[in-house]
Amino acid sequence: MGFWVHTSLSFTAIALLHLLVLVSGRKANGARRRSETGTSDFFNGRWVLDESYPLYHPATCPFIEREFSCEKNGRADQDYTKYRWQPHDSNLQRFDGKEFLEKFRGKSIMFVGDSLSRNQWQSLTCLLHSAVPTAKYNVTRVEDVSNFEFTDYGVKVMLDRNVYLVDTVREEIGRVLKLDSIEGGKLWKGIDTLVFNTWHWWNRRGPSQPWDFIEVGGKIIKDMDRILAFEKALTTWGQWVNTNIDPAKTKVFFQGISPSHYNGTDWGEPRARTCVGQKEPLLGSTYPGGLPPALGVLKSALSKITKPVTLLDITNLSLLRKDGHPSIYGLGGRTGMDCSHWCLCGVPDTWNEILYNFLL
Ligand SMILES: *[C@@H]1O[C@H](CO)[C@@H](O)[C@H](O)[C@H]1NC(C)=O
Ligand SMILES: *[C@@H]1O[C@H](CO)[C@@H](O)[C@H](O)[C@H]1NC(C)=O
Ligand SMILES: *[C@@H]1O[C@H](CO)[C@@H](O)[C@H](O)[C@H]1NC(C)=O
């Protein structure tokens, strides 16, 4: 793959050595940090049917957006809500919303990214509200930032809609996607826990592409290799993290690449053109279609950041969940076909359960 050759050639030997030291250092305080207490790797595992799930019933969460309200939109099967993620060599602690609110008293968590971030943000607000339904809450929105505040606890669960992390600016020539500029980061300062995500919008073309030009390295261009653009933006974001994050105050996570299911060949069912009608996950630990190439780019970009960033490596476990999407029970209803977002309750609750285990 030309891309990899390009990136590896652009390193000097010293940078590579530096990188190796950082990667091994990060492993020690990342996913393997809690190995003393029996936690080693949350992301390798399998899905098991567990009748004590879901963690909440959708009816106890009145504010789930229509886009994710599969049951309300007519989805009748229930099993997809009852799978629990079981790591191979550790156990996840069950999400406890009351404990979360107590421990997080006076603190803020912000999801930054596209609609997959909104999916995870809604899941967390449901997990918390259904655990303590009498706790007062107040939802406000100022421009792109939504704030779901549990006022009795002073806990803010926030969402900043920012699909590229780097800036898109309206200029005389048109809308410019600036790969080296990250002014939007001013909204992320002072937050206690940040969970970033970007990927799905990098492949947009035509009318749904929200920019006309790309600015990179001081040049304005019409377009470029999208994977390379994604990598440049992640580098800019990584520099923002290095410059602005005080690890004593703020924990930084990256959501990882949330996979879509539009081609049954990927899960060994070549006749399936979409995810519609899928009622159970793949029950093993491997996904025949393999991992999306963007994940490799993301991992490489994360390995170059000097401040601690934890990858919520949800790609593998979500790939197995061809049954977790709204399909015809999403925003578009019977005429839509959403195999990108996730039903709530559902898969993002597991992402948050893993996040909770990191934050405990
Ligand atoms: C909700 O938040 C808004 C904006 O911060 C504030 O003006 C309002 O008083 C809050 N309401 C409650 C019930 O706390
Ligand atoms: C599904 O994926 C397979 C294997 O990558 C590919 O050959 C096929 O063309 C794809 N089908 C569609 C409808 O995109
Ligand atoms: C996912 O994780 C399993 C181990 O749990 C591994 O065998 C597999 O290769 C990983 N990747 C994919 C795409 O399945």
XYZ file of C-alpha atoms and ligand atoms in Angstrom:
402
model
C 0.000 0.000 0.000
C 1.534 3.246 -1.230
C 0.228 5.159 1.725
C 2.224 3.130 4.225
C 5.387 3.340 2.182
C 4.935 7.089 2.064
C 4.479 7.503 5.807
C 7.280 5.191 6.836
C 9.742 6.850 4.473
C 8.916 10.232 5.908
C 10.229 9.256 9.346
C 13.808 9.615 10.369
C 15.407 6.804 12.352
C 15.368 8.990 15.450
C 11.673 9.715 15.129
C 11.035 5.992 14.840
C 13.023 5.253 17.958
C 11.139 7.989 19.785
C 7.880 6.455 18.563
C 8.770 2.999 19.867
C 9.511 4.390 23.308
C 6.193 6.267 23.336
C 4.168 3.298 22.165
C 5.569 0.991 24.805
C 5.105 3.686 27.458
C 1.483 4.255 26.466
C 0.617 0.547 26.576
C 1.613 0.560 30.223
C -0.942 3.212 31.161
C -3.516 2.507 28.450
C -5.595 -0.619 27.959
C -3.187 -2.686 30.007
C -2.932 -0.190 32.819
C -5.188 -2.157 35.114
C -3.561 -5.549 34.652
C -2.785 -5.685 38.387
C -6.512 -5.762 39.058
C -7.188 -8.428 36.456
C -8.020 -6.196 33.501
C -5.846 -6.650 30.491
C -7.573 -6.086 27.181
C -11.214 -5.092 26.939
C -11.387 -5.237 23.172
C -10.709 -8.872 22.337
C -13.700 -10.988 23.170
C -17.087 -12.198 22.035
C -20.787 -11.398 22.409
C -22.846 -13.510 24.812
C -26.594 -13.521 25.276
C -27.355 -12.244 28.783
C -30.976 -11.963 29.914
C -29.999 -9.321 32.485
C -29.406 -6.923 29.563
C -30.234 -4.343 28.220
C -28.997 -1.911 30.863
C -32.156 0.200 30.358
C -35.413 -0.122 28.512
C -35.908 2.468 25.740
C -39.222 3.524 27.317
C -37.283 4.713 30.397
C -35.322 7.092 28.186
C -37.882 9.502 26.711
C -35.312 11.660 24.922
C -33.828 9.101 22.508
C -33.924 10.730 19.087
C -36.147 9.142 16.479
C -33.053 8.217 14.464
C -31.980 5.674 17.113
C -35.422 4.697 18.513
C -35.659 1.374 16.711
C -38.276 -0.164 18.963
C -40.528 2.889 18.758
C -40.065 2.877 14.994
C -41.428 -0.667 14.780
C -38.491 -3.022 15.254
C -40.029 -6.059 16.967
C -37.071 -8.404 17.609
C -35.369 -7.887 20.976
C -32.356 -10.161 21.127
C -30.046 -7.476 19.736
C -30.520 -5.587 23.017
C -29.484 -8.547 25.175
C -25.920 -9.169 24.105
C -23.153 -8.427 26.541
C -19.537 -8.021 25.476
C -17.314 -10.580 27.169
C -13.564 -9.902 26.863
C -11.471 -13.090 26.592
C -9.166 -12.482 29.522
C -10.972 -10.100 31.844
C -14.448 -9.144 33.000
C -16.055 -5.780 32.455
C -17.688 -4.232 35.445
C -21.387 -3.690 34.758
C -22.271 -0.048 34.104
C -23.555 1.543 37.304
C -25.146 4.913 36.533
C -25.504 5.966 40.149
C -21.851 5.275 40.851
C -20.875 7.161 37.697
C -22.815 10.244 38.794
C -21.349 10.089 42.314
C -17.778 9.727 41.100
C -18.246 12.321 38.399
C -19.859 14.893 40.701
C -19.029 18.406 39.495
C -17.294 17.119 36.370
C -17.830 17.255 32.642
C -17.506 14.765 29.803
C -17.719 15.853 26.182
C -18.121 13.808 23.014
C -16.686 15.564 19.975
C -17.418 14.337 16.471
C -20.149 13.338 14.032
C -23.468 11.515 14.477
C -21.693 8.432 15.829
C -20.588 10.657 18.708
C -24.210 11.756 19.087
C -25.163 8.072 19.164
C -22.729 7.430 22.038
C -23.692 10.662 23.831
C -27.389 9.700 23.765
C -26.529 6.244 25.024
C -24.653 7.685 28.010
C -27.467 10.092 28.896
C -29.922 7.139 28.770
C -27.661 4.932 30.905
C -27.408 7.662 33.530
C -31.019 8.863 33.483
C -32.482 5.354 33.672
C -30.207 4.529 36.635
C -31.389 7.565 38.609
C -34.722 8.560 37.027
C -35.560 10.997 39.833
C -32.375 13.034 39.349
C -33.173 16.373 37.713
C -31.685 17.167 34.354
C -31.524 20.133 32.024
C -30.753 19.887 28.317
C -29.506 23.007 26.576
C -27.911 23.712 23.247
C -25.721 26.625 22.198
C -24.720 26.447 18.528
C -23.037 23.073 18.024
C -22.673 22.202 21.695
C -25.429 20.288 23.487
C -25.230 19.956 27.248
C -27.172 17.339 29.169
C -26.656 18.364 32.780
C -27.596 16.292 35.801
C -28.176 19.348 37.958
C -28.276 17.573 41.361
C -24.803 16.195 40.674
C -23.347 19.030 38.615
C -22.435 16.413 35.994
C -22.316 17.699 32.420
C -22.590 15.207 29.566
C -21.839 17.259 26.475
C -21.738 16.871 22.717
C -19.827 19.088 20.308
C -20.893 18.370 16.750
C -17.697 18.713 14.750
C -17.446 16.177 11.958
C -13.798 16.731 10.892
C -12.259 18.018 14.168
C -10.264 20.479 12.016
C -11.958 23.681 10.781
C -14.252 24.345 7.850
C -14.334 28.076 7.093
C -16.524 30.014 4.678
C -14.297 32.256 2.568
C -14.750 34.238 -0.657
C -13.828 31.278 -2.866
C -16.217 28.967 -0.987
C -16.105 26.626 1.999
C -12.562 25.612 2.875
C -11.650 22.520 4.887
C -8.438 23.543 6.686
C -6.423 20.485 7.589
C -3.862 22.475 9.602
C -6.321 24.599 11.582
C -8.201 23.579 14.716
C -9.789 26.732 16.169
C -12.783 24.607 17.149
C -10.589 23.247 19.933
C -11.358 26.275 22.077
C -14.618 24.551 23.047
C -12.748 21.530 24.452
C -10.642 23.329 27.039
C -11.333 22.699 30.710
C -13.435 19.553 30.114
C -12.546 16.630 32.412
C -13.053 13.791 29.911
C -12.969 14.168 26.127
C -14.054 11.458 23.663
C -13.207 12.314 20.058
C -14.272 10.736 16.781
C -14.008 11.523 13.098
C -14.101 9.305 10.027
C -17.457 8.854 8.309
C -17.474 12.293 6.639
C -14.051 11.960 5.043
C -15.488 9.940 2.148
C -18.358 12.288 1.340
C -18.534 13.591 -2.197
C -21.106 15.494 -4.239
C -23.948 17.444 -2.607
C -23.368 15.987 0.881
C -19.726 17.110 0.946
C -19.765 20.243 3.142
C -16.672 21.956 1.668
C -15.458 23.183 -1.730
C -11.679 23.331 -1.223
C -9.007 21.893 1.031
C -6.246 24.004 2.540
C -3.124 22.114 3.540
C 0.478 23.233 4.016
C -0.436 26.799 2.963
C -1.911 25.648 -0.384
C -5.534 25.622 -1.520
C -6.469 22.551 -3.553
C -9.701 21.193 -5.004
C -9.383 17.710 -3.515
C -6.859 15.104 -2.384
C -6.599 11.482 -1.310
C -9.157 11.256 1.461
C -7.238 8.813 3.640
C -4.268 11.167 3.500
C -6.510 14.126 4.379
C -7.881 12.137 7.327
C -4.338 11.431 8.483
C -3.333 15.115 8.192
C -6.338 16.157 10.271
C -5.528 13.568 12.928
C -1.976 14.904 13.055
C -3.277 18.447 13.585
C -5.610 17.165 16.283
C -2.734 15.254 17.925
C -0.704 18.468 18.058
C -3.672 20.180 19.694
C -3.738 17.412 22.329
C 0.015 17.714 22.936
C -0.212 21.484 23.343
C -3.447 21.827 25.303
C -4.072 18.767 27.429
C -2.955 18.571 31.027
C -3.163 14.831 31.758
C -3.578 15.555 35.486
C -6.849 17.315 34.699
C -8.199 15.797 31.469
C -8.531 12.229 30.199
C -8.583 11.904 26.412
C -10.204 9.059 24.478
C -10.729 8.382 20.801
C -13.906 6.522 19.866
C -12.310 4.451 17.117
C -13.865 3.623 13.765
C -17.522 2.630 13.997
C -18.202 0.172 11.162
C -21.168 0.036 8.751
C -22.809 -3.129 7.367
C -23.955 -2.670 3.777
C -22.339 -5.696 2.139
C -23.114 -9.215 3.358
C -20.012 -10.616 1.646
C -18.098 -9.097 4.565
C -19.883 -11.343 7.069
C -20.231 -14.452 4.918
C -23.736 -13.815 3.590
C -23.115 -12.656 0.012
C -26.796 -12.308 -0.798
C -27.392 -9.721 1.936
C -27.200 -6.250 0.364
C -27.844 -4.422 3.635
C -28.213 -5.119 7.355
C -32.023 -5.386 7.216
C -33.429 -8.485 8.913
C -30.210 -9.267 10.806
C -31.245 -10.504 14.232
C -28.058 -11.793 15.785
C -24.352 -10.933 15.883
C -21.500 -13.037 14.607
C -20.798 -15.181 17.620
C -17.090 -15.815 17.134
C -14.299 -13.279 17.497
C -13.321 -12.744 13.886
C -15.031 -10.793 11.138
C -14.494 -12.295 7.681
C -14.358 -8.862 5.987
C -11.409 -7.740 8.120
C -10.782 -4.331 9.627
C -11.384 -1.027 7.783
C -8.063 0.459 6.560
C -8.867 3.746 8.326
C -8.246 2.022 11.648
C -4.579 1.461 10.802
C -4.231 5.155 9.922
C -5.869 6.127 13.191
C -3.676 3.848 15.295
C -0.553 5.154 13.620
C -1.635 8.780 14.217
C -2.422 8.060 17.861
C 0.972 6.437 18.395
C 2.662 9.753 17.523
C 0.885 11.735 20.250
C 3.028 12.289 23.330
C 0.177 12.919 25.801
C -1.829 9.894 26.968
C -4.772 9.123 24.678
C -6.798 5.940 25.089
C -8.238 4.377 21.963
C -11.718 2.996 22.614
C -10.981 0.291 20.092
C -14.619 -0.540 19.360
C -14.184 -1.441 15.690
C -13.652 -5.147 16.132
C -16.505 -5.704 18.575
C -18.883 -3.534 16.542
C -18.012 -5.278 13.269
C -19.538 -8.411 14.763
C -22.845 -6.539 15.352
C -24.458 -6.624 11.911
C -27.735 -6.886 13.884
C -27.286 -3.619 15.798
C -28.242 -1.019 13.154
C -31.625 0.677 12.670
C -31.935 -0.475 9.004
C -35.575 0.427 8.140
C -36.342 1.414 11.742
C -34.315 4.614 11.673
C -34.812 8.187 10.507
C -35.782 7.309 6.937
C -38.248 4.615 8.016
C -39.165 2.008 5.403
C -37.669 4.062 2.601
C -34.383 4.631 4.430
C -31.697 2.078 5.117
C -29.430 2.965 8.002
C -26.683 0.405 8.545
C -24.245 2.996 9.968
C -25.829 4.267 13.179
C -26.883 2.020 16.055
C -30.193 1.354 17.765
C -30.630 2.493 21.360
C -30.599 0.611 23.561
C -27.809 -1.237 21.796
C -24.163 -1.370 20.789
C -23.101 2.159 21.971
C -24.154 1.136 25.505
C -21.278 -1.354 25.338
C -18.888 1.373 24.165
C -19.933 3.351 27.236
C -19.660 0.342 29.499
C -16.032 -0.019 28.364
C -15.448 3.734 28.768
C -16.848 3.423 32.300
C -14.362 0.642 33.056
C -11.521 2.939 32.007
C -12.858 5.794 34.132
C -13.568 3.773 37.300
C -31.133 25.090 32.381
O -30.009 25.700 31.802
C -30.231 27.037 31.367
C -28.989 27.484 30.618
O -27.831 27.284 31.378
C -30.558 27.894 32.568
O -30.834 29.210 32.143
C -31.769 27.324 33.274
O -32.003 28.047 34.450
C -31.540 25.845 33.624
N -32.755 25.271 34.175
C -32.765 24.521 35.284
C -34.093 23.961 35.677
O -31.751 24.278 35.933
C -19.302 -6.576 -1.601
O -17.946 -6.871 -1.289
C -17.339 -7.766 -2.197
C -15.973 -8.130 -1.644
O -15.241 -7.008 -1.260
C -17.290 -7.128 -3.575
O -16.711 -8.032 -4.504
C -18.706 -6.785 -4.020
O -18.674 -6.087 -5.252
C -19.410 -5.943 -2.978
N -20.804 -5.785 -3.337
C -21.390 -4.620 -3.460
C -22.854 -4.636 -3.821
O -20.811 -3.559 -3.294
C -10.734 -9.165 16.219
O -10.265 -9.779 17.418
C -9.954 -11.159 17.336
C -9.467 -11.639 18.665
O -10.455 -11.488 19.627
C -8.919 -11.409 16.280
O -8.729 -12.800 16.150
C -9.350 -10.807 14.974
O -8.373 -10.963 14.015
C -9.672 -9.344 15.165
N -9.980 -8.681 13.930
C -10.986 -8.976 13.113
C -11.149 -8.139 11.928
O -11.783 -9.866 13.322
